Each structure stands twice: as C-alpha cells, then as structure tokens.
Coordinates of C-alpha atoms in Angstrom, one line a residue:
Chain A
X1 CA -17.6 28.8 -58.0
X2 CA -15.6 29.5 -55.5
X3 CA -17.1 28.7 -52.1
X4 CA -16.2 30.1 -49.6
X5 CA -19.0 29.8 -47.0
X6 CA -17.9 26.4 -44.8
X7 CA -18.9 27.7 -41.6
X8 CA -22.4 28.4 -43.1
X9 CA -22.5 24.9 -44.5
X10 CA -20.3 22.1 -45.9
X11 CA -21.4 20.0 -49.6
X12 CA -22.3 16.4 -48.7
X13 CA -19.6 14.2 -48.9
X14 CA -20.5 11.7 -51.6
X15 CA -20.0 8.7 -48.9
X16 CA -22.7 10.1 -47.0
X17 CA -25.2 10.0 -50.0
X18 CA -24.0 6.8 -50.3
X19 CA -24.8 5.6 -46.7
X20 CA -27.8 7.4 -47.2
X21 CA -29.3 5.8 -50.3
X22 CA -28.7 2.6 -49.0
X23 CA -30.9 3.0 -46.2
X24 CA -33.7 4.7 -48.0
X25 CA -33.2 1.7 -50.2
X26 CA -34.0 -0.4 -47.2
X27 CA -37.3 2.0 -46.7
X28 CA -38.6 1.5 -50.2
X29 CA -38.2 -2.1 -50.3
X30 CA -40.1 -1.8 -46.9
X31 CA -37.4 -3.5 -45.1
X32 CA -37.0 -0.3 -42.4
X33 CA -39.7 -0.1 -39.6
X34 CA -40.4 2.4 -36.8
X35 CA -37.2 2.0 -34.4
X36 CA -39.5 2.0 -31.6
X37 CA -41.3 -0.7 -33.0
X38 CA -40.6 -4.3 -32.0
X39 CA -40.7 -6.4 -35.2
X40 CA -38.1 -7.7 -37.5
X41 CA -38.0 -4.2 -39.2
X42 CA -38.0 -2.0 -36.6
X43 CA -35.6 -4.1 -35.4
X44 CA -33.5 -3.2 -38.0
X45 CA -34.0 0.3 -37.8
X46 CA -32.7 0.2 -34.1
X47 CA -29.4 -1.4 -35.4
X48 CA -28.9 1.2 -37.9
X49 CA -29.3 3.9 -35.1
X50 CA -27.6 1.9 -32.6
X51 CA -24.3 1.8 -35.2
X52 CA -24.4 5.4 -35.9
X53 CA -24.9 6.7 -32.1
X54 CA -21.4 4.4 -31.6
X55 CA -19.8 5.9 -34.8
X56 CA -20.9 9.8 -33.1
X57 CA -19.7 9.0 -30.2
X58 CA -16.4 7.7 -30.6
X59 CA -16.0 11.2 -32.7
X60 CA -15.7 13.0 -29.1
X61 CA -14.5 10.2 -27.1
X62 CA -18.2 9.6 -25.3
X63 CA -19.7 6.8 -25.3
X64 CA -23.3 6.0 -27.2
X65 CA -25.6 6.0 -24.0
X66 CA -24.4 9.9 -23.3
X67 CA -25.3 10.8 -27.4
X68 CA -28.7 12.3 -27.7
X69 CA -30.0 12.7 -31.3
X70 CA -31.3 16.1 -31.7
X71 CA -32.7 18.0 -35.4
X72 CA -29.2 20.2 -35.0
X73 CA -27.2 22.6 -33.3
X74 CA -29.6 25.2 -32.3
X75 CA -31.7 22.2 -30.4
X76 CA -29.0 20.9 -28.8
X77 CA -27.8 24.5 -27.3
X78 CA -31.6 25.0 -26.6
X79 CA -32.2 21.6 -24.6
X80 CA -29.0 22.4 -22.3
X81 CA -30.1 25.4 -21.6
X82 CA -33.4 24.3 -21.0
X83 CA -32.2 22.3 -18.2
X84 CA -30.8 25.1 -16.5
X85 CA -34.3 27.2 -16.1
X86 CA -34.0 29.1 -12.8
X87 CA -30.7 28.9 -12.5
X88 CA -27.5 31.1 -12.5
X89 CA -26.1 31.0 -16.3
X90 CA -23.5 32.3 -17.6
X91 CA -22.7 32.5 -21.1
X92 CA -20.3 33.9 -23.5
X93 CA -21.1 37.2 -25.4
X94 CA -20.4 35.7 -28.3
X95 CA -22.2 32.4 -28.2
X96 CA -24.6 31.4 -31.2
X97 CA -27.9 32.7 -31.1
X98 CA -29.1 29.3 -30.4
X99 CA -27.3 30.0 -27.1
X100 CA -27.9 33.3 -26.0
X101 CA -31.7 33.7 -26.5
X102 CA -32.3 30.9 -24.6
X103 CA -30.1 31.6 -21.8
X104 CA -32.0 35.4 -21.8
X105 CA -35.4 33.3 -21.6
X106 CA -34.4 30.6 -19.1
X107 CA -31.3 32.4 -16.7
X108 CA -31.8 33.4 -13.9
X109 CA -30.1 35.6 -14.0
X110 CA -28.1 35.6 -17.2
X111 CA -24.7 36.7 -17.2
X112 CA -22.7 37.7 -20.1
X113 CA -19.0 36.8 -20.5
X114 CA -17.2 39.8 -22.1
X115 CA -14.6 39.0 -24.6
X116 CA -11.6 40.4 -25.9
X117 CA -10.0 42.5 -28.9
X118 CA -9.3 39.0 -30.7
X119 CA -12.6 37.4 -29.8
X120 CA -11.1 35.6 -26.8
X121 CA -13.3 35.6 -23.1
X122 CA -12.1 37.2 -19.9
X123 CA -11.8 34.2 -17.5
X124 CA -11.0 36.6 -14.3
X125 CA -14.6 38.5 -15.1
X126 CA -16.1 34.9 -15.0
X127 CA -14.3 34.0 -12.2
X128 CA -15.1 37.5 -10.1
X129 CA -19.0 36.5 -11.2
X130 CA -19.1 32.6 -10.5
X131 CA -17.0 33.6 -6.8
X132 CA -19.5 36.2 -6.3
X133 CA -22.9 34.5 -7.0
X134 CA -21.4 31.5 -4.7
X135 CA -20.6 33.2 -1.8
X136 CA -24.1 34.6 -1.8
X137 CA -25.4 30.8 -2.5
X138 CA -22.9 28.4 -2.1
X139 CA -25.6 25.5 -2.8
X140 CA -26.2 26.8 -6.1
X141 CA -26.6 24.7 -9.4
X142 CA -25.0 26.7 -12.1
X143 CA -24.5 26.3 -16.1
X144 CA -21.3 28.1 -17.9
X145 CA -21.7 28.1 -21.6
X146 CA -18.3 28.7 -24.2
X147 CA -18.2 27.6 -27.0
X148 CA -15.1 26.1 -28.4
X149 CA -14.7 27.9 -31.0
X150 CA -16.8 31.2 -33.0
X151 CA -18.5 30.9 -35.8
X152 CA -17.8 34.0 -37.4
X153 CA -14.8 34.9 -35.9
X154 CA -12.9 31.5 -35.8
X155 CA -11.7 32.6 -32.0
X156 CA -10.8 29.4 -30.0
X157 CA -11.6 29.7 -26.3
X158 CA -9.9 28.6 -23.4
X159 CA -11.9 25.7 -22.4
X160 CA -8.8 23.9 -20.9
X161 CA -8.0 27.0 -18.5
X162 CA -12.4 27.4 -17.6
X163 CA -12.2 23.8 -17.1
X164 CA -9.4 24.0 -14.5
X165 CA -11.2 27.2 -13.3
X166 CA -14.5 25.0 -12.8
X167 CA -12.7 22.4 -11.1
X168 CA -11.0 25.1 -8.7
X169 CA -14.8 26.4 -8.3
X170 CA -16.1 22.8 -7.1
X171 CA -13.3 22.3 -4.4
X172 CA -14.1 25.8 -3.0
X173 CA -17.8 25.3 -2.6
X174 CA -17.9 21.8 -2.3
X175 CA -22.4 22.0 -1.7
X176 CA -22.5 23.6 -5.6
X177 CA -23.3 22.1 -8.4
X178 CA -21.3 23.9 -11.5
X179 CA -22.0 22.7 -15.3
X180 CA -20.0 23.5 -18.2
X181 CA -21.5 23.1 -21.7
X182 CA -19.8 23.8 -24.5
X183 CA -21.2 24.3 -28.1
X184 CA -18.0 22.6 -30.6
X185 CA -20.7 23.1 -33.9
X186 CA -17.2 25.0 -35.6
X187 CA -14.6 23.2 -34.1
X188 CA -15.3 19.5 -34.7
X189 CA -13.3 18.3 -37.6
X190 CA -11.3 21.3 -37.7
X191 CA -9.0 20.5 -34.4
X192 CA -9.2 17.8 -32.2
X193 CA -12.1 17.9 -29.9
X194 CA -12.2 15.2 -27.0
X195 CA -15.5 15.7 -24.2
X196 CA -12.9 13.7 -21.7
X197 CA -9.8 16.2 -22.3
X198 CA -12.1 18.7 -22.3
X199 CA -13.5 18.1 -19.3
X200 CA -17.3 19.5 -20.5
X201 CA -20.6 18.2 -19.0
X202 CA -22.7 18.9 -22.5
X203 CA -21.0 19.4 -26.0
X204 CA -23.5 20.5 -28.8
X205 CA -22.6 19.5 -32.8
X206 CA -24.1 19.1 -36.1
X207 CA -23.8 17.1 -38.8
X208 CA -24.2 19.3 -41.8
X209 CA -20.9 21.1 -40.7
X210 CA -19.4 17.9 -41.2
X211 CA -20.4 17.2 -44.6
X212 CA -23.4 14.8 -43.2
X213 CA -26.9 16.4 -43.9
X214 CA -28.7 19.1 -42.6
X215 CA -31.8 18.2 -39.8
X216 CA -29.5 16.1 -37.5
X217 CA -27.3 16.8 -34.6
X218 CA -25.9 15.7 -31.4
X219 CA -26.1 16.5 -28.2
X220 CA -23.5 15.2 -25.7
X221 CA -24.3 14.6 -22.5
X222 CA -22.0 13.1 -19.4
X223 CA -23.6 10.7 -17.6
X224 CA -25.0 12.0 -14.5
X225 CA -25.6 15.6 -15.8
X226 CA -29.5 17.4 -14.9
X227 CA -31.5 17.1 -18.0
X228 CA -34.5 17.8 -18.5
X229 CA -36.2 17.3 -22.6
X230 CA -37.1 19.9 -24.7
X231 CA -39.9 18.1 -26.7
X232 CA -41.9 15.7 -25.1
X233 CA -44.6 13.2 -25.9
X234 CA -42.1 9.7 -26.7
X235 CA -40.0 7.5 -25.1
X236 CA -36.9 7.9 -28.0
X237 CA -33.3 9.2 -26.8
X238 CA -34.1 7.3 -23.6
X239 CA -36.9 9.4 -22.8
X240 CA -35.1 12.5 -23.7
X241 CA -36.4 13.7 -27.0
X242 CA -39.6 12.9 -28.3
X243 CA -40.3 12.3 -32.4
X244 CA -39.9 9.3 -34.5
X245 CA -35.8 8.5 -34.8
X246 CA -34.5 9.2 -38.2
X247 CA -32.2 6.2 -39.3
X248 CA -31.3 7.6 -42.6
X249 CA -30.0 10.6 -40.8
X250 CA -28.5 9.4 -38.4
X251 CA -26.5 6.8 -40.5
X252 CA -25.3 10.0 -42.8
X253 CA -24.6 11.7 -39.5
X254 CA -22.4 8.7 -38.7
X255 CA -20.5 8.3 -41.6
X256 CA -19.8 11.8 -42.0
X257 CA -18.3 11.9 -38.6
X258 CA -16.6 8.6 -39.0
X259 CA -14.8 10.6 -41.7
X260 CA -14.0 13.9 -39.5
X261 CA -12.0 11.8 -37.1
X262 CA -9.5 12.4 -39.9
X263 CA -10.2 15.9 -41.0
X264 CA -8.3 18.3 -39.0
X265 CA -5.0 16.8 -39.6
X266 CA -5.5 18.1 -43.0
X267 CA -7.0 21.5 -41.6
X268 CA -3.3 22.4 -41.1
X269 CA -2.8 22.9 -44.8
X270 CA -6.1 24.8 -44.9
X271 CA -4.7 26.8 -42.4
X272 CA -1.5 28.0 -44.5
X273 CA -3.9 29.0 -47.3
X274 CA -5.8 31.1 -44.9
X275 CA -2.9 32.6 -43.7
X276 CA -1.6 33.1 -47.3
X277 CA -5.3 35.1 -47.6
X278 CA -4.5 37.0 -44.7
X279 CA -1.1 38.5 -45.8
X280 CA -2.5 38.9 -49.4
X281 CA -5.4 41.1 -48.8
X282 CA -2.8 43.4 -45.6
X283 CA -0.5 43.9 -48.9
X284 CA -3.1 44.6 -51.5
X285 CA -5.9 46.8 -49.5
X286 CA -3.7 49.2 -46.8
X287 CA -7.4 49.8 -45.1
X288 CA -8.2 45.6 -44.3
X289 CA -8.3 45.5 -40.5
X290 CA -8.1 41.5 -40.0
X291 CA -10.5 41.0 -37.1
X292 CA -8.7 38.4 -35.1
X293 CA -5.3 40.1 -36.0
X294 CA -2.3 37.8 -36.2
X295 CA -3.0 35.7 -33.1
X296 CA -3.3 32.6 -35.6
X297 CA -2.7 30.3 -33.0
X298 CA -6.2 31.2 -31.8
X299 CA -7.8 30.7 -34.6
X300 CA -9.9 27.7 -36.3
X301 CA -7.5 26.4 -39.2
X302 CA -10.6 27.6 -41.5
X303 CA -12.1 30.9 -40.6
X304 CA -11.0 34.2 -41.9
X305 CA -12.6 37.8 -40.7
X306 CA -11.7 41.0 -42.5
X307 CA -13.5 44.4 -42.0
X308 CA -12.9 46.9 -45.3
X309 CA -13.8 50.5 -44.0
X310 CA -16.0 52.1 -45.9
X311 CA -17.2 48.9 -48.0
X312 CA -20.3 47.8 -46.5
X313 CA -20.2 43.7 -46.1
X314 CA -23.4 43.2 -48.2
X315 CA -21.8 45.2 -51.1
X316 CA -19.3 43.3 -51.1
X317 CA -20.8 40.4 -50.6
X318 CA -23.3 41.3 -53.7
X319 CA -20.2 42.1 -55.5
X320 CA -17.7 38.6 -54.8
X321 CA -20.9 37.0 -55.8
X322 CA -21.6 38.2 -59.4
X323 CA -17.7 37.4 -60.1
X324 CA -18.6 34.0 -58.4
X325 CA -17.3 33.9 -55.1
X326 CA -19.2 33.3 -51.9
X327 CA -18.9 34.7 -48.6
X328 CA -20.6 36.1 -45.5
X329 CA -21.0 39.5 -44.1
X330 CA -21.4 40.7 -40.3
X331 CA -23.3 43.3 -41.6
X332 CA -26.7 44.1 -40.0
X333 CA -27.7 44.8 -43.8
X334 CA -27.8 41.2 -45.2
X335 CA -29.3 39.3 -41.7
X336 CA -32.4 41.1 -41.7
X337 CA -31.9 42.9 -38.5
X338 CA -31.0 45.9 -37.6
X339 CA -28.3 44.8 -35.4
X340 CA -25.2 43.8 -36.7
X341 CA -23.0 40.9 -35.9
X342 CA -23.3 40.6 -32.0
X343 CA -19.8 38.8 -32.0
X344 CA -18.1 41.7 -33.4
X345 CA -20.0 44.0 -31.5
X346 CA -18.8 42.3 -28.3
X347 CA -15.2 42.6 -29.4
X348 CA -15.1 46.0 -30.6
X349 CA -18.1 47.6 -29.4
X350 CA -17.7 49.7 -33.1
X351 CA -20.7 49.2 -35.1
X352 CA -18.3 50.2 -38.2
X353 CA -16.4 47.1 -38.3
X354 CA -19.3 44.9 -38.2
X355 CA -20.8 46.6 -40.9
X356 CA -17.7 46.2 -43.0
X357 CA -17.2 42.5 -42.1
X358 CA -16.6 39.9 -44.9
X359 CA -16.1 36.2 -43.6
X360 CA -13.9 33.7 -45.8
X361 CA -14.7 30.0 -44.2
X362 CA -12.5 27.9 -46.3
X363 CA -13.0 24.0 -46.5
X364 CA -10.4 21.2 -47.3
X365 CA -12.0 21.6 -51.0
X366 CA -10.2 25.3 -51.4
X367 CA -7.6 25.0 -53.6
X368 CA -4.9 28.0 -53.6
X369 CA -6.2 29.5 -57.4
X370 CA -9.9 29.8 -55.7
X371 CA -7.5 32.1 -53.3
X372 CA -6.0 33.6 -56.2
X373 CA -8.8 34.1 -57.7
X374 CA -10.2 35.7 -54.7
X375 CA -7.2 38.2 -54.2
X376 CA -7.9 39.1 -58.1
X377 CA -11.6 40.0 -57.5
X378 CA -11.3 41.6 -54.0
X379 CA -9.3 44.8 -54.6
X380 CA -11.5 46.9 -57.2
X381 CA -14.7 46.1 -55.7
X382 CA -13.3 47.2 -52.1
X383 CA -11.8 50.3 -54.0
X384 CA -15.3 50.9 -55.8
X385 CA -17.1 51.2 -52.7
X386 CA -15.0 53.0 -50.7
X387 CA -14.8 55.1 -53.9
X388 CA -18.9 55.8 -53.3
X389 CA -18.8 55.9 -49.9
X390 CA -19.9 58.6 -47.8
X391 CA -17.1 57.3 -45.5
X392 CA -13.6 59.8 -45.4
X393 CA -10.9 56.3 -44.8
X394 CA -9.0 58.6 -42.9
X395 CA -10.8 59.2 -40.7
X396 CA -11.5 55.3 -40.4
X397 CA -10.4 52.9 -38.1
Chain B
X1 CA -42.1 48.9 -65.3
X2 CA -42.9 51.8 -63.0
X3 CA -45.5 50.9 -60.4
X4 CA -47.1 53.8 -58.5
X5 CA -48.2 51.9 -54.9
X6 CA -46.3 51.1 -52.0
X7 CA -47.5 47.8 -52.1
X8 CA -44.5 46.6 -54.2
X9 CA -42.6 47.0 -51.8
X10 CA -43.6 44.1 -49.7
X11 CA -42.1 40.8 -51.0
X12 CA -42.7 37.8 -48.9
X13 CA -41.8 37.2 -45.5
X14 CA -40.0 34.2 -45.7
X15 CA -37.7 33.1 -48.8
X16 CA -37.9 35.4 -50.9
X17 CA -38.1 38.0 -48.8
X18 CA -33.5 38.3 -50.1
X19 CA -34.4 38.4 -53.4
X20 CA -33.4 42.0 -55.3
X21 CA -35.3 43.1 -58.5
X22 CA -33.3 42.7 -61.2
X23 CA -33.9 47.1 -61.5
X24 CA -32.2 46.9 -58.0
X25 CA -29.5 44.8 -59.1
X26 CA -29.1 47.2 -62.3
X27 CA -29.1 50.5 -60.1
X28 CA -26.7 48.5 -57.8
X29 CA -23.8 47.9 -60.4
X30 CA -24.2 50.6 -62.6
X31 CA -25.6 53.6 -59.8
X32 CA -27.1 56.9 -62.0
X33 CA -25.4 60.4 -61.2
X34 CA -22.7 59.1 -58.4
X35 CA -20.0 61.2 -57.5
X36 CA -17.0 58.7 -57.7
X37 CA -14.3 60.1 -55.7
X38 CA -13.4 63.4 -56.0
X39 CA -16.8 65.1 -54.6
X40 CA -15.2 68.7 -55.4
X41 CA -15.6 68.6 -59.6
X42 CA -19.5 68.6 -58.8
X43 CA -19.8 72.6 -57.6
X44 CA -23.2 72.6 -55.6
X45 CA -25.7 74.6 -54.7
X46 CA -27.0 72.9 -51.8
X47 CA -26.3 69.6 -50.3
X48 CA -27.6 67.2 -47.5
X49 CA -26.3 64.4 -45.5
X50 CA -28.5 61.6 -43.9
X51 CA -27.5 58.6 -42.0
X52 CA -24.6 57.8 -40.0
X53 CA -22.4 54.7 -40.3
X54 CA -22.9 53.4 -37.3
X55 CA -26.7 52.5 -38.8
X56 CA -24.5 51.5 -41.8
X57 CA -26.2 53.6 -44.2
X58 CA -25.0 57.0 -45.4
X59 CA -26.2 59.1 -48.3
X60 CA -24.3 62.7 -49.2
X61 CA -26.7 64.6 -52.2
X62 CA -25.7 67.4 -53.9
X63 CA -27.8 69.8 -56.2
X64 CA -27.2 71.7 -58.6
X65 CA -30.0 74.3 -59.1
X66 CA -31.3 77.1 -62.1
X67 CA -34.3 78.5 -63.4
X68 CA -36.9 77.5 -66.0
X69 CA -40.6 78.7 -67.5
X70 CA -42.9 76.1 -66.6
X71 CA -44.7 75.0 -69.6
X72 CA -47.8 74.3 -68.2
X73 CA -48.6 77.6 -65.8
X74 CA -45.5 79.8 -67.8
X75 CA -43.9 80.9 -64.0
X76 CA -40.3 80.7 -63.1
X77 CA -39.6 78.1 -61.0
X78 CA -36.5 76.5 -60.0
X79 CA -35.4 72.9 -60.7
X80 CA -32.6 70.4 -60.6
X81 CA -29.9 70.6 -63.2
X82 CA -28.2 68.1 -62.1
X83 CA -27.6 66.0 -58.7
X84 CA -24.6 63.9 -57.5
X85 CA -24.4 61.1 -54.2
X86 CA -22.4 59.1 -52.7
X87 CA -23.5 56.6 -50.5
X88 CA -22.1 54.3 -47.6
X89 CA -24.3 51.0 -47.6
X90 CA -25.8 47.8 -48.9
X91 CA -27.0 47.5 -52.4
X92 CA -30.2 48.6 -51.3
X93 CA -28.8 51.9 -50.2
X94 CA -26.8 52.3 -53.1
X95 CA -29.7 51.5 -55.3
X96 CA -32.3 53.8 -54.0
X97 CA -30.2 56.5 -54.0
X98 CA -29.4 56.0 -57.4
X99 CA -33.3 55.9 -58.4
X100 CA -33.8 59.1 -56.1
X101 CA -31.1 61.0 -58.4
X102 CA -33.1 59.4 -61.6
X103 CA -36.5 60.7 -59.9
X104 CA -35.1 63.8 -59.3
X105 CA -33.3 64.9 -62.0
X106 CA -34.8 67.8 -63.9
X107 CA -37.8 68.2 -61.2
X108 CA -38.7 71.2 -59.9
X109 CA -37.3 71.9 -56.2
X110 CA -41.1 71.5 -54.9
X111 CA -41.6 68.6 -56.7
X112 CA -38.5 66.8 -56.1
X113 CA -39.1 68.0 -51.8
X114 CA -42.2 65.7 -52.0
X115 CA -40.3 62.4 -53.3
X116 CA -41.4 59.7 -51.0
X117 CA -39.4 56.5 -49.8
X118 CA -42.6 54.6 -51.3
X119 CA -42.1 56.5 -54.6
X120 CA -38.5 55.2 -54.9
X121 CA -39.3 51.5 -54.0
X122 CA -41.8 51.5 -56.7
X123 CA -39.6 52.9 -59.0
X124 CA -37.2 49.7 -57.9
X125 CA -40.0 47.4 -58.7
X126 CA -40.0 46.9 -54.9
X127 CA -37.4 46.2 -52.0
X128 CA -37.4 43.7 -49.5
X129 CA -39.4 44.5 -46.4
X130 CA -36.3 44.6 -43.7
X131 CA -34.7 46.4 -46.3
X132 CA -37.1 49.4 -47.0
X133 CA -37.5 50.5 -43.6
X134 CA -33.7 50.7 -43.4
X135 CA -31.8 51.7 -46.7
X136 CA -34.6 53.8 -48.7
X137 CA -32.8 57.4 -47.2
X138 CA -32.0 59.4 -50.0
X139 CA -35.2 61.6 -50.5
X140 CA -34.3 62.6 -47.2
X141 CA -30.7 63.8 -47.9
X142 CA -32.3 65.2 -51.1
X143 CA -34.8 67.1 -48.6
X144 CA -31.8 68.9 -47.0
X145 CA -29.9 69.2 -49.7
X146 CA -32.9 71.3 -50.6
X147 CA -33.0 73.3 -47.5
X148 CA -29.2 74.4 -48.0
X149 CA -30.0 75.4 -50.8
X150 CA -32.6 77.6 -49.8
X151 CA -30.7 78.5 -46.6
X152 CA -28.1 79.8 -48.7
X153 CA -29.9 81.8 -51.3
X154 CA -31.8 83.5 -48.0
X155 CA -28.5 84.2 -46.7
X156 CA -27.1 85.9 -50.1
X157 CA -30.4 88.1 -50.4
X158 CA -30.3 89.3 -47.0
X159 CA -29.6 93.1 -47.3

C-alpha cells in the first residue's frame, strides 16, 4: 500500500504508542487518578499533564501556561473565533472550515481575504479593508486569522509580512486592539514554527498530524490575550476548557511533539521526492495542471495538488485506491457536499479545476519506489477517464 | 439482485454513506456500452446531453433506433437497438450511466423514456444518499436523446 494522504492523518509513531501504553498501564493498576483530584494518584495525573504541556509548548517556543489542550485543531479554531464574538473578523478565503464557519457565525462582520492563483493571501486587499474598518471605529477589537500553510495545496502564507502589517496598524491606530491567529495544523513538523518569530497571539495545532493520537490538539494563547471558554463547567486548563484532562492523550501528543522538533530538517528530502513527482507528472500527463505552479519555495515540502482535466477526482481516487494508492481530492463528489473545494474555488474561480484535483501528501515514510509506482499507475487511469469523459480536452484549461 | 423500491437507495447517513455496492464498483470499473474515445464510430439516430462540468457531472447518451413487432400486442414499435454513452464524473455517475444503458437496451422507446433515477439506483443495489441526488442523470440524457430522435424524424417526415 502506498499512503499519499499524510495531510489527512499520519500513522501513530511507535514511540507514541509506547508512551501512551505506559500511562494506560498506570491506570489499569489504579495508579492514575483524575488530574483534578487532590490525592496522590490524582497528583500523578497532574504531573504527567504538566510534563506533556511543557513539551508541547517547547515545540512552538511558547511557555507552558500559554498552552491549552483541546480535542483537536477544529476545537482550537472554534475557541479562538468564539472569543471574538461580535468583533470584525478577517479570515482568509482558504481557511479550514473550522475557521470559516465559526467566523461567519461569530464575526460582525466577517471579511474573507482573497487569494491569488498560487493560493497566497492578498495582503494589500487586507490592509485596505483593515484601514477602512479602523478609520471608521478606531477603538475596535478585531482578529485576523490566516493559516500558516493550506491543507489542500500546501501554500505557505506570508505571516511575517502580515505580522509587520499589524504592527504598523497598531502604531497608526493606538486605541485599536488587533489580534492575530494562525492555524498551523499542517505546517508544524514540516517547517519550523515559532510563536515568538511569527508574532501571533493565537496558534492552533493538532496531535495526529504529527504522528500523535487523534482526539487531542492544542491552542496557544499569548499571555494577556482575550479568551472566552467554549466549553463550560469545570476548572480544567486554567478554567479555559472544562472536561476531565486526558493524561494518556497528552502524553502521546507530547511524545510526538518532541519528535516533531527534529522533523522539519528531514522533510527537505521529501521535498525533493515531491518535486520529482511534480516534474514527472508534467512529463507523462501533458494535460495535467500543477495547482500551485512551480513556486515550490512557497509550498509545504510534502504536498502536491494536481488537476487532471476531464478526469473527475473521485473517480481517479477510487481507481488509485484499487491499485493500493491512497490520495484525496477536492472534488465535490468525494466530500458529501455539492460544492467542490472552497480552496481551489478561491484560487481559480473554476469548479472544473477543483472537481479534477488530486492531492498527493507525503510523509517521512514515503520512498522513491512509492512515487515510481504511482507514476506508473496514474497515467493509464487518467487516460481512461479522459476517454470516457464528455469533456473535449482541447477546450479545457 | 434487482430491487424495486427506492428505499434501497437510502444508506445509513453516517459512516456507511461512502460505501458503494459491488454492483456499482463493477459498473464503474467495467462500464457497459460506453463510447471509448472515438464516438464517431457510433452513428446515432438521437443523442442527448445532460449536466455540466461545472457541477462535476456530464452525460452524453446516443441511441440507435429500430422497429420490431411487439410480441405481446403484435403491433410494430420503435425500440432501442443499441446505446452508447460517455460520462464525465464520479464513480456513481459512471456506474449509473452504465446501468441506464443496460436497462434501456432493447426496450421500446416509450418504456425506455420511463426509466427513472429510482430504477437505476435499485438496479445498482443502492447508492449513497448524496450521490443519488447529484449523479444519477443518465435517464435525463436518454429522454433528451429520444426527443432528439423524434425531432429528426418529424423534420424528415415534413413535406
């Protein structure tokens, strides 16, 4: 089996399993209490949680009291946007739905930042809109939420420039309260991510993308930033997120986080494989369009999104699956929705590009022979679907 | 194998909603009566197109029409002698057009025009709910093809 869907989830790391089993064994022996309990076994849970929080904080250059454990990236994103209920929200058009949907619900109003055909946000459009808003109400509290890297295309966003823009605006509008959130779920572990360097106030990430367990994620909240809990009814996580703390998942997440500190350097090799895949696809399938073009330096090292005119993505995905290759698609048909990928629609405004898109996402286990097998398998599938299709390729993109 | 109610189209809305039946998979992988590549090799008496690439599904259906004596009524009738098709779309779109072609082949024109989405879905042993609504369109293309055939015939018969 060739797994090229690493952006969906990554296999659990054996070190993570071992660490979690140790904690589970404590629980089996009755030596792991509720971390909120004062007694000795509760205290053991508390210690495990504190150690885990320390490791997770260290991965992004935060201090441990700035880290909140959540159920995952979606909850972290929802929590930040919920905090800014009734405020103007500026979110990129290509955010994960767990940013976009709450932003539309809580924002007053919610502005979508457009992106170009490489999937990069239009900073000057954002600046114009921010200045217009602040000129009108200079004491406004507002939030800008732009992901570090996109999950479908891997496009890296200009966070340094965005941070600089917000600094300028803070100087120009001293009474305004401008906050900055980034969803780094896809980027962490692939490229170095440091909250001090990025200048963000909130940062979302998740455990399972790093080879940790599913069901736990983190939210970084810079000290002093506004916060409103989403889940009420308990004093856990410094009264910021109710619900019994999970020492098993936190320990697994922390183990994955320690390993993730060393992985960005290793992804250089994966970027070479990805670039090889991109250039070979262009050679072997003339009609293929590389969704992010050739601007490799502006894309995560492990993602390649390609659109094959006339070959609908779900059909390609199913054919590949039968050949033992697992990928994903931006086609509406595969999403249970009637709309195709909002990310590719924001980039191209063309539903066909989205319907025909296939995302290949690699991880550290991907080998050259996997890519060669894909390169051998893919062209006849695309050719067959194109021949079966009503689309006249000469008229396609 | 053939189920007659539309109920078989309703799979569980949660985890199972992705599952395709073996019949769907078979028609997706081994589509029947399709026009592979060169469609000029299939001279048609009528053709119909439905859907559009923007929505992610498009079907082209071509029919050859002939006449025969209906064994039950003894009357002469027009029937679909052969059918060919092309589909741009997902597995369900491809499989459902293939199923339609099997259902239509050999039917009288009037009976072929009555083929419904439910009948196609039942033939395939059911489809995920969201697929049923967006990708079963082949019968509409067939209706267009029959209308196209009849238009041509009427034009020819005009003095």
